[in-house]
Tab-separated table of N, CA and C in Angstrom:
chain	number	residue	atom	x	y	z
W	1	UNK	N	101.466	83.286	104.240
W	1	UNK	CA	100.159	83.772	103.858
W	1	UNK	C	99.150	83.258	104.870
W	2	UNK	N	98.470	84.173	105.537
W	2	UNK	CA	97.422	83.791	106.470
W	2	UNK	C	96.153	83.525	105.679
W	3	UNK	N	95.578	82.360	105.914
W	3	UNK	CA	94.347	81.986	105.233
W	3	UNK	C	93.372	81.470	106.279
W	4	UNK	N	92.160	81.956	106.243
W	4	UNK	CA	91.157	81.543	107.206
W	4	UNK	C	90.407	80.331	106.679
W	5	UNK	N	90.385	79.266	107.469
W	5	UNK	CA	89.634	78.067	107.110
W	5	UNK	C	88.378	78.044	107.977
W	6	UNK	N	87.530	79.013	107.767
W	6	UNK	CA	86.312	79.151	108.552
W	6	UNK	C	85.159	79.445	107.604
W	7	UNK	N	83.990	79.025	107.975
W	7	UNK	CA	82.799	79.290	107.196
W	7	UNK	C	82.565	80.798	107.074
W	8	UNK	N	82.216	81.241	105.884
W	8	UNK	CA	81.989	82.667	105.647
W	8	UNK	C	80.892	83.217	106.541
W	9	UNK	N	79.850	82.433	106.796
W	9	UNK	CA	78.767	82.888	107.674
W	9	UNK	C	79.240	83.133	109.095
W	10	UNK	N	80.114	82.261	109.600
W	10	UNK	CA	80.677	82.451	110.939
W	10	UNK	C	81.522	83.720	110.974
W	11	UNK	N	82.308	83.912	109.942
W	11	UNK	CA	83.118	85.132	109.862
W	11	UNK	C	82.219	86.370	109.828
W	12	UNK	N	81.152	86.311	109.048
W	12	UNK	CA	80.212	87.433	108.967
W	12	UNK	C	79.656	87.798	110.336
W	13	UNK	N	79.337	86.796	111.139
W	13	UNK	CA	78.741	87.054	112.448
W	13	UNK	C	79.738	87.675	113.411
W	14	UNK	N	81.024	87.430	113.218
W	14	UNK	CA	82.023	88.012	114.106
W	14	UNK	C	82.601	89.288	113.505
W	15	UNK	N	83.502	89.161	112.561
W	15	UNK	CA	84.191	90.324	112.005
W	15	UNK	C	83.334	91.081	110.992
W	16	UNK	N	82.489	90.361	110.296
W	16	UNK	CA	81.672	90.993	109.268
W	16	UNK	C	80.794	92.106	109.783
W	17	UNK	N	80.333	91.994	110.999
W	17	UNK	CA	79.463	93.065	111.524
W	17	UNK	C	80.207	94.380	111.675
W	18	UNK	N	81.511	94.325	111.860
W	18	UNK	CA	82.321	95.548	111.875
W	18	UNK	C	82.639	95.991	110.454
W	19	UNK	N	83.016	95.034	109.626
W	19	UNK	CA	83.451	95.326	108.256
W	19	UNK	C	82.353	95.976	107.435
W	20	UNK	N	81.134	95.492	107.566
W	20	UNK	CA	80.011	96.043	106.802
W	20	UNK	C	79.787	97.500	107.173
W	21	UNK	N	79.867	97.820	108.446
W	21	UNK	CA	79.639	99.200	108.897
W	21	UNK	C	80.798	100.121	108.533
W	22	UNK	N	81.997	99.577	108.469
W	22	UNK	CA	83.178	100.361	108.127
W	22	UNK	C	83.274	100.657	106.633
W	23	UNK	N	82.797	99.760	105.802
W	23	UNK	CA	83.001	99.830	104.355
W	23	UNK	C	82.590	101.155	103.710
W	24	UNK	N	81.411	101.721	103.989
W	24	UNK	CA	81.065	102.994	103.344
W	24	UNK	C	82.026	104.137	103.703
W	25	UNK	N	82.410	104.222	104.961
W	25	UNK	CA	83.346	105.279	105.365
W	25	UNK	C	84.718	105.078	104.740
W	26	UNK	N	85.154	103.823	104.677
W	26	UNK	CA	86.461	103.538	104.082
W	26	UNK	C	86.452	103.842	102.588
W	27	UNK	N	85.372	103.487	101.897
W	27	UNK	CA	85.259	103.807	100.473
W	27	UNK	C	85.230	105.321	100.266
W	28	UNK	N	84.554	106.040	101.142
W	28	UNK	CA	84.569	107.508	101.076
W	28	UNK	C	85.991	108.031	101.252
W	29	UNK	N	86.702	107.503	102.249
W	29	UNK	CA	88.080	107.903	102.504
W	29	UNK	C	88.950	107.686	101.272
W	30	UNK	N	88.715	106.592	100.571
W	30	UNK	CA	89.475	106.290	99.360
W	30	UNK	C	89.038	107.085	98.147
W	31	UNK	N	87.989	107.893	98.291
W	31	UNK	CA	87.507	108.708	97.175
W	31	UNK	C	86.876	107.888	96.065
W	32	UNK	N	86.325	106.741	96.395
W	32	UNK	CA	85.760	105.847	95.388
W	32	UNK	C	84.482	106.438	94.813
W	33	UNK	N	84.464	106.591	93.500
W	33	UNK	CA	83.334	107.232	92.818
W	33	UNK	C	83.101	106.559	91.471
W	34	UNK	N	81.910	106.733	90.915
W	34	UNK	CA	81.613	106.142	89.603
W	34	UNK	C	82.717	106.444	88.583
W	35	UNK	N	82.994	105.435	87.776
W	35	UNK	CA	84.045	105.560	86.767
W	35	UNK	C	85.362	104.938	87.194
W	36	UNK	N	85.513	104.658	88.487
W	36	UNK	CA	86.739	104.028	88.975
W	36	UNK	C	86.695	102.516	88.767
W	37	UNK	N	87.875	101.933	88.680
W	37	UNK	CA	88.049	100.476	88.715
W	37	UNK	C	88.855	100.211	89.979
W	38	UNK	N	88.322	99.346	90.873
W	38	UNK	CA	88.886	99.212	92.211
W	38	UNK	C	89.156	97.746	92.551
W	39	UNK	N	90.257	97.527	93.282
W	39	UNK	CA	90.630	96.219	93.787
W	39	UNK	C	90.446	96.179	95.292
W	40	UNK	N	89.727	95.169	95.773
W	40	UNK	CA	89.548	94.911	97.201
W	40	UNK	C	90.540	93.814	97.583
W	41	UNK	N	91.559	94.166	98.349
W	41	UNK	CA	92.625	93.245	98.733
W	41	UNK	C	92.313	92.652	100.104
W	42	UNK	N	92.285	91.322	100.175
W	42	UNK	CA	91.901	90.655	101.417
W	42	UNK	C	90.410	90.799	101.648
W	43	UNK	N	89.646	90.508	100.612
W	43	UNK	CA	88.211	90.802	100.589
W	43	UNK	C	87.390	89.995	101.579
W	44	UNK	N	87.938	88.880	102.103
W	44	UNK	CA	87.114	88.030	102.953
W	44	UNK	C	85.878	87.607	102.183
W	45	UNK	N	84.752	87.443	102.858
W	45	UNK	CA	83.533	87.057	102.155
W	45	UNK	C	82.871	88.201	101.391
W	46	UNK	N	83.421	89.426	101.516
W	46	UNK	CA	82.952	90.482	100.629
W	46	UNK	C	82.272	91.688	101.229
W	47	UNK	N	82.563	92.068	102.458
W	47	UNK	CA	81.913	93.240	103.057
W	47	UNK	C	82.243	94.519	102.284
W	48	UNK	N	83.521	94.793	102.070
W	48	UNK	CA	83.901	95.984	101.302
W	48	UNK	C	83.514	95.816	99.842
W	49	UNK	N	83.639	94.615	99.325
W	49	UNK	CA	83.251	94.350	97.939
W	49	UNK	C	81.801	94.762	97.699
W	50	UNK	N	80.931	94.475	98.649
W	50	UNK	CA	79.517	94.848	98.535
W	50	UNK	C	79.365	96.348	98.353
W	51	UNK	N	80.078	97.123	99.137
W	51	UNK	CA	79.996	98.588	99.030
W	51	UNK	C	80.567	99.068	97.705
W	52	UNK	N	81.665	98.471	97.269
W	52	UNK	CA	82.263	98.870	95.994
W	52	UNK	C	81.328	98.557	94.826
W	53	UNK	N	80.696	97.395	94.857
W	53	UNK	CA	79.741	97.034	93.804
W	53	UNK	C	78.551	97.988	93.818
W	54	UNK	N	78.090	98.352	95.008
W	54	UNK	CA	76.972	99.300	95.115
W	54	UNK	C	77.319	100.633	94.441
W	55	UNK	N	78.551	101.073	94.603
W	55	UNK	CA	78.979	102.362	94.054
W	55	UNK	C	79.356	102.295	92.576
W	56	UNK	N	79.961	101.180	92.160
W	56	UNK	CA	80.610	101.136	90.850
W	56	UNK	C	80.018	100.129	89.872
W	57	UNK	N	79.308	99.145	90.369
W	57	UNK	CA	78.864	98.031	89.538
W	57	UNK	C	79.888	96.912	89.565
W	58	UNK	N	79.423	95.701	89.348
W	58	UNK	CA	80.270	94.518	89.490
W	58	UNK	C	81.466	94.506	88.545
W	59	UNK	N	81.298	94.977	87.327
W	59	UNK	CA	82.388	94.873	86.352
W	59	UNK	C	83.544	95.829	86.640
W	60	UNK	N	83.346	96.787	87.536
W	60	UNK	CA	84.401	97.739	87.882
W	60	UNK	C	85.147	97.339	89.151
W	61	UNK	N	84.820	96.165	89.690
W	61	UNK	CA	85.406	95.721	90.956
W	61	UNK	C	86.102	94.376	90.760
W	62	UNK	N	87.270	94.247	91.373
W	62	UNK	CA	87.975	92.974	91.474
W	62	UNK	C	88.317	92.781	92.946
W	63	UNK	N	88.521	91.527	93.335
W	63	UNK	CA	88.803	91.232	94.741
W	63	UNK	C	89.701	90.007	94.835
W	64	UNK	N	90.534	89.987	95.876
W	64	UNK	CA	91.390	88.836	96.137
W	64	UNK	C	91.364	88.505	97.617
W	65	UNK	N	91.573	87.231	97.904
W	65	UNK	CA	91.735	86.768	99.274
W	65	UNK	C	92.481	85.440	99.213
W	66	UNK	N	93.342	85.141	100.183
W	66	UNK	CA	94.053	83.867	100.154
W	66	UNK	C	93.201	82.692	100.639
W	67	UNK	N	92.030	82.967	101.182
W	67	UNK	CA	91.175	81.925	101.732
W	67	UNK	C	90.141	81.459	100.712
W	68	UNK	N	90.250	80.197	100.308
W	68	UNK	CA	89.318	79.642	99.319
W	68	UNK	C	87.853	79.751	99.755
W	69	UNK	N	87.499	79.433	101.019
W	69	UNK	CA	86.088	79.567	101.410
W	69	UNK	C	85.571	81.002	101.282
W	70	UNK	N	86.411	81.972	101.563
W	70	UNK	CA	85.983	83.372	101.444
W	70	UNK	C	85.821	83.759	99.978
W	71	UNK	N	86.719	83.293	99.131
W	71	UNK	CA	86.617	83.590	97.702
W	71	UNK	C	85.334	82.988	97.138
W	72	UNK	N	85.030	81.758	97.522
W	72	UNK	CA	83.791	81.118	97.068
W	72	UNK	C	82.585	81.954	97.499
W	73	UNK	N	82.571	82.382	98.758
W	73	UNK	CA	81.456	83.184	99.266
W	73	UNK	C	81.359	84.520	98.529
W	74	UNK	N	82.487	85.179	98.323
W	74	UNK	CA	82.470	86.475	97.627
W	74	UNK	C	81.980	86.321	96.191
W	75	UNK	N	82.389	85.256	95.522
W	75	UNK	CA	81.914	85.006	94.151
W	75	UNK	C	80.404	84.776	94.126
W	76	UNK	N	79.904	83.997	95.082
W	76	UNK	CA	78.460	83.721	95.141
W	76	UNK	C	77.667	84.994	95.428
W	77	UNK	N	78.187	85.832	96.287
W	77	UNK	CA	77.499	87.060	96.693
W	77	UNK	C	77.582	88.155	95.639
W	78	UNK	N	78.609	88.094	94.794
W	78	UNK	CA	78.859	89.183	93.846
W	78	UNK	C	79.128	88.666	92.442
W	79	UNK	N	78.099	88.135	91.779
W	79	UNK	CA	78.290	87.684	90.397
W	79	UNK	C	78.796	88.846	89.531
W	80	UNK	N	79.722	88.544	88.668
W	80	UNK	CA	80.276	89.572	87.784
W	80	UNK	C	81.534	90.221	88.304
W	81	UNK	N	81.834	90.045	89.603
W	81	UNK	CA	83.079	90.569	90.169
W	81	UNK	C	84.178	89.537	89.928
W	82	UNK	N	85.343	89.996	89.509
W	82	UNK	CA	86.508	89.140	89.306
W	82	UNK	C	87.122	88.870	90.682
W	83	UNK	N	86.777	87.738	91.302
W	83	UNK	CA	87.275	87.380	92.631
W	83	UNK	C	88.244	86.217	92.476
W	84	UNK	N	89.460	86.388	92.997
W	84	UNK	CA	90.502	85.372	92.830
W	84	UNK	C	91.150	85.013	94.163
W	85	UNK	N	91.633	83.777	94.234
W	85	UNK	CA	92.448	83.352	95.365
W	85	UNK	C	93.849	83.900	95.131
W	86	UNK	N	94.287	84.778	96.020
W	86	UNK	CA	95.625	85.363	95.899
W	86	UNK	C	95.979	86.086	97.190
W	87	UNK	N	97.259	86.123	97.465
W	87	UNK	CA	97.786	86.890	98.587
W	87	UNK	C	98.104	88.302	98.126
W	88	UNK	N	98.042	89.236	99.041
W	88	UNK	CA	98.354	90.630	98.722
W	88	UNK	C	99.777	90.780	98.192
W	89	UNK	N	100.664	89.933	98.652
W	89	UNK	CA	102.067	90.040	98.261
W	89	UNK	C	102.329	89.587	96.832
W	90	UNK	N	101.349	88.958	96.189
W	90	UNK	CA	101.493	88.497	94.803
W	90	UNK	C	100.169	88.699	94.072
W	91	UNK	N	99.836	89.925	93.777
W	91	UNK	CA	98.564	90.222	93.126
W	91	UNK	C	98.612	89.827	91.647
W	92	UNK	N	97.608	89.094	91.195
W	92	UNK	CA	97.609	88.588	89.808
W	92	UNK	C	97.008	89.566	88.803
W	93	UNK	N	97.490	90.796	88.835
W	93	UNK	CA	96.974	91.832	87.946
W	93	UNK	C	98.142	92.618	87.351
W	94	UNK	N	97.867	93.288	86.247
W	94	UNK	CA	98.890	94.073	85.554
W	94	UNK	C	99.189	95.377	86.296
W	95	UNK	N	100.351	95.923	86.012
W	95	UNK	CA	100.731	97.228	86.558
W	95	UNK	C	99.689	98.272	86.163
W	96	UNK	N	99.294	99.102	87.114
W	96	UNK	CA	98.416	100.233	86.834
W	96	UNK	C	97.013	99.881	86.388
W	97	UNK	N	96.549	98.681	86.666
W	97	UNK	CA	95.251	98.220	86.182
W	97	UNK	C	94.065	98.886	86.898
W	98	UNK	N	94.288	99.415	88.101
W	98	UNK	CA	93.187	99.944	88.908
W	98	UNK	C	93.371	101.424	89.231
W	99	UNK	N	92.247	102.068	89.512
W	99	UNK	CA	92.267	103.457	89.986
W	99	UNK	C	92.495	103.501	91.483
W	100	UNK	N	92.170	102.414	92.165
W	100	UNK	CA	92.373	102.336	93.608
W	100	UNK	C	92.511	100.882	94.023
W	101	UNK	N	93.294	100.672	95.076
W	101	UNK	CA	93.414	99.372	95.725
W	101	UNK	C	93.203	99.613	97.216
W	102	UNK	N	92.219	98.937	97.776
W	102	UNK	CA	91.861	99.129	99.174
W	102	UNK	C	92.040	97.827	99.951
W	103	UNK	N	92.519	97.938	101.186
W	103	UNK	CA	92.681	96.783	102.071
W	103	UNK	C	92.041	97.133	103.415
W	104	UNK	N	90.890	96.542	103.666
W	104	UNK	CA	90.139	96.843	104.889
W	104	UNK	C	90.371	95.753	105.930
W	105	UNK	N	90.972	96.123	107.051
W	105	UNK	CA	91.208	95.220	108.184
W	105	UNK	C	91.977	93.963	107.788
W	106	UNK	N	93.023	94.157	106.953
W	106	UNK	CA	93.762	92.984	106.478
W	106	UNK	C	95.281	93.118	106.545
W	107	UNK	N	95.824	94.316	106.593
W	107	UNK	CA	97.282	94.482	106.532
W	107	UNK	C	97.975	93.703	107.649
W	108	UNK	N	97.402	93.667	108.827
W	108	UNK	CA	98.016	92.958	109.957
W	108	UNK	C	98.018	91.438	109.764
W	109	UNK	N	97.292	90.923	108.762
W	109	UNK	CA	97.317	89.496	108.450
W	109	UNK	C	98.273	89.161	107.308
W	110	UNK	N	98.828	90.154	106.655
W	110	UNK	CA	99.761	89.903	105.554
W	110	UNK	C	101.069	89.343	106.111
W	111	UNK	N	101.641	88.356	105.410
W	111	UNK	CA	102.945	87.822	105.813
W	111	UNK	C	104.020	88.906	105.724
W	112	UNK	N	103.924	89.742	104.698
W	112	UNK	CA	104.891	90.815	104.468
W	112	UNK	C	104.109	92.068	104.098
W	113	UNK	N	103.685	92.833	105.109
W	113	UNK	CA	102.845	94.004	104.826
W	113	UNK	C	103.483	95.014	103.870
W	114	UNK	N	104.765	95.225	103.969
W	114	UNK	CA	105.425	96.180	103.074
W	114	UNK	C	105.311	95.688	101.630
W	115	UNK	N	105.547	94.410	101.425
W	115	UNK	CA	105.421	93.833	100.076
W	115	UNK	C	103.974	93.895	99.593
W	116	UNK	N	103.025	93.590	100.477
W	116	UNK	CA	101.611	93.658	100.114
W	116	UNK	C	101.198	95.059	99.691
W	117	UNK	N	101.620	96.055	100.443
W	117	UNK	CA	101.286	97.435	100.087
W	117	UNK	C	101.994	97.861	98.803
W	118	UNK	N	103.221	97.380	98.606
W	118	UNK	CA	103.938	97.678	97.358
W	118	UNK	C	103.206	97.069	96.164
W	119	UNK	N	102.689	95.867	96.328
W	119	UNK	CA	101.916	95.232	95.256
W	119	UNK	C	100.640	96.031	94.967
W	120	UNK	N	99.988	96.512	96.017
W	120	UNK	CA	98.800	97.339	95.818
W	120	UNK	C	99.157	98.590	95.010
W	121	UNK	N	100.292	99.187	95.330
W	121	UNK	CA	100.738	100.370	94.585
W	121	UNK	C	101.067	100.013	93.138
W	122	UNK	N	101.670	98.853	92.927
W	122	UNK	CA	102.035	98.428	91.572
W	122	UNK	C	100.819	98.306	90.670
W	123	UNK	N	99.725	97.740	91.180
W	123	UNK	CA	98.545	97.516	90.339
W	123	UNK	C	97.644	98.751	90.249
W	124	UNK	N	98.015	99.816	90.954
W	124	UNK	CA	97.243	101.055	90.943
W	124	UNK	C	97.930	102.072	90.041
W	125	UNK	N	97.145	102.761	89.238
W	125	UNK	CA	97.676	103.761	88.327
W	125	UNK	C	98.380	104.901	89.040
W	126	UNK	N	99.152	105.655	88.272
W	126	UNK	CA	100.001	106.738	88.797
W	126	UNK	C	99.236	107.713	89.689
W	127	UNK	N	98.067	108.127	89.296
W	127	UNK	CA	97.294	109.084	90.092
W	127	UNK	C	96.255	108.402	90.972
W	128	UNK	N	96.394	107.095	91.164
W	128	UNK	CA	95.413	106.327	91.916
W	128	UNK	C	95.604	106.413	93.418
W	129	UNK	N	94.761	105.668	94.121
W	129	UNK	CA	94.737	105.667	95.581
W	129	UNK	C	95.040	104.267	96.089
W	130	UNK	N	95.967	104.184	97.025
W	130	UNK	CA	96.206	102.964	97.779
W	130	UNK	C	95.856	103.304	99.222
W	131	UNK	N	94.898	102.569	99.789
W	131	UNK	CA	94.465	102.873	101.147
W	131	UNK	C	94.269	101.588	101.936
W	132	UNK	N	94.590	101.668	103.220
W	132	UNK	CA	94.409	100.536	104.122
W	132	UNK	C	93.948	101.064	105.471
W	133	UNK	N	93.174	100.256	106.150
W	133	UNK	CA	92.788	100.584	107.520
W	133	UNK	C	92.911	99.314	108.351
W	134	UNK	N	93.286	99.479	109.610
W	134	UNK	CA	93.445	98.356	110.530
W	134	UNK	C	92.916	98.764	111.900
W	135	UNK	N	92.785	97.780	112.771
W	135	UNK	CA	92.393	98.051	114.145
W	135	UNK	C	93.503	98.830	114.843
W	136	UNK	N	93.141	99.677	115.773
W	136	UNK	CA	94.111	100.441	116.561
W	136	UNK	C	94.515	99.606	117.778
W	137	UNK	N	95.353	98.599	117.544
W	137	UNK	CA	95.763	97.727	118.640
W	137	UNK	C	96.555	98.495	119.703
W	138	UNK	N	97.416	99.416	119.288
W	138	UNK	CA	98.222	100.172	120.242
W	138	UNK	C	97.347	101.050	121.134
W	139	UNK	N	96.259	101.553	120.576
W	139	UNK	CA	95.356	102.405	121.343
W	139	UNK	C	94.247	101.636	122.042
W	140	UNK	N	94.303	100.311	121.966
W	140	UNK	CA	93.321	99.495	122.661
W	140	UNK	C	91.973	99.384	121.975
W	141	UNK	N	91.879	99.804	120.726
W	141	UNK	CA	90.624	99.763	119.996
W	141	UNK	C	90.581	98.547	119.076
W	142	UNK	N	90.429	97.384	119.667
W	142	UNK	CA	90.360	96.135	118.939
W	142	UNK	C	88.905	95.661	118.907
W	143	UNK	N	88.591	94.667	118.099
W	143	UNK	CA	87.210	94.197	118.049
W	143	UNK	C	86.714	93.628	119.380
W	144	UNK	N	87.639	93.151	120.214
W	144	UNK	CA	87.229	92.562	121.487
W	144	UNK	C	87.332	93.539	122.656
W	145	UNK	N	87.789	94.753	122.423
W	145	UNK	CA	87.971	95.736	123.499
W	145	UNK	C	86.715	95.946	124.350
W	146	UNK	N	85.517	96.017	123.745
W	146	UNK	CA	84.328	96.224	124.600
W	146	UNK	C	84.093	95.090	125.605
W	147	UNK	N	84.593	93.895	125.307
W	147	UNK	CA	84.385	92.771	126.204
W	147	UNK	C	85.352	92.770	127.379
W	148	UNK	N	86.516	93.401	127.205
W	148	UNK	CA	87.513	93.419	128.274
W	148	UNK	C	87.279	94.584	129.183
């Protein structure tokens, strides 16, 4: 399990500036709309969580991350959201509990991505959405590409 031991503010200044801008498009891609209950997997300090709360309200959103500092930050930023320390490969939720499970820029950090995605599918209802997005490393579209 990859866990970041970094201050949430430092993370926000680096990766968060991409995550915040990506979140609305990713939520659109996932078809997230009022009435849904959604899980943010690998939430970090809460960039996607913020967009989900904006669309659905805090009580319709849950989030997990293996990094304690990120979970603390996400809880502080999003009162009312069920934010837990957990890895994607062992989600602490019941089968079919969510209408969607989203993983934004996190699959490449999972110890076992296939297991993590299977867990996302397990906690998502039969007609639900499981969606993930990652950097296009093969195509050279990484966060540091503009610097090289």
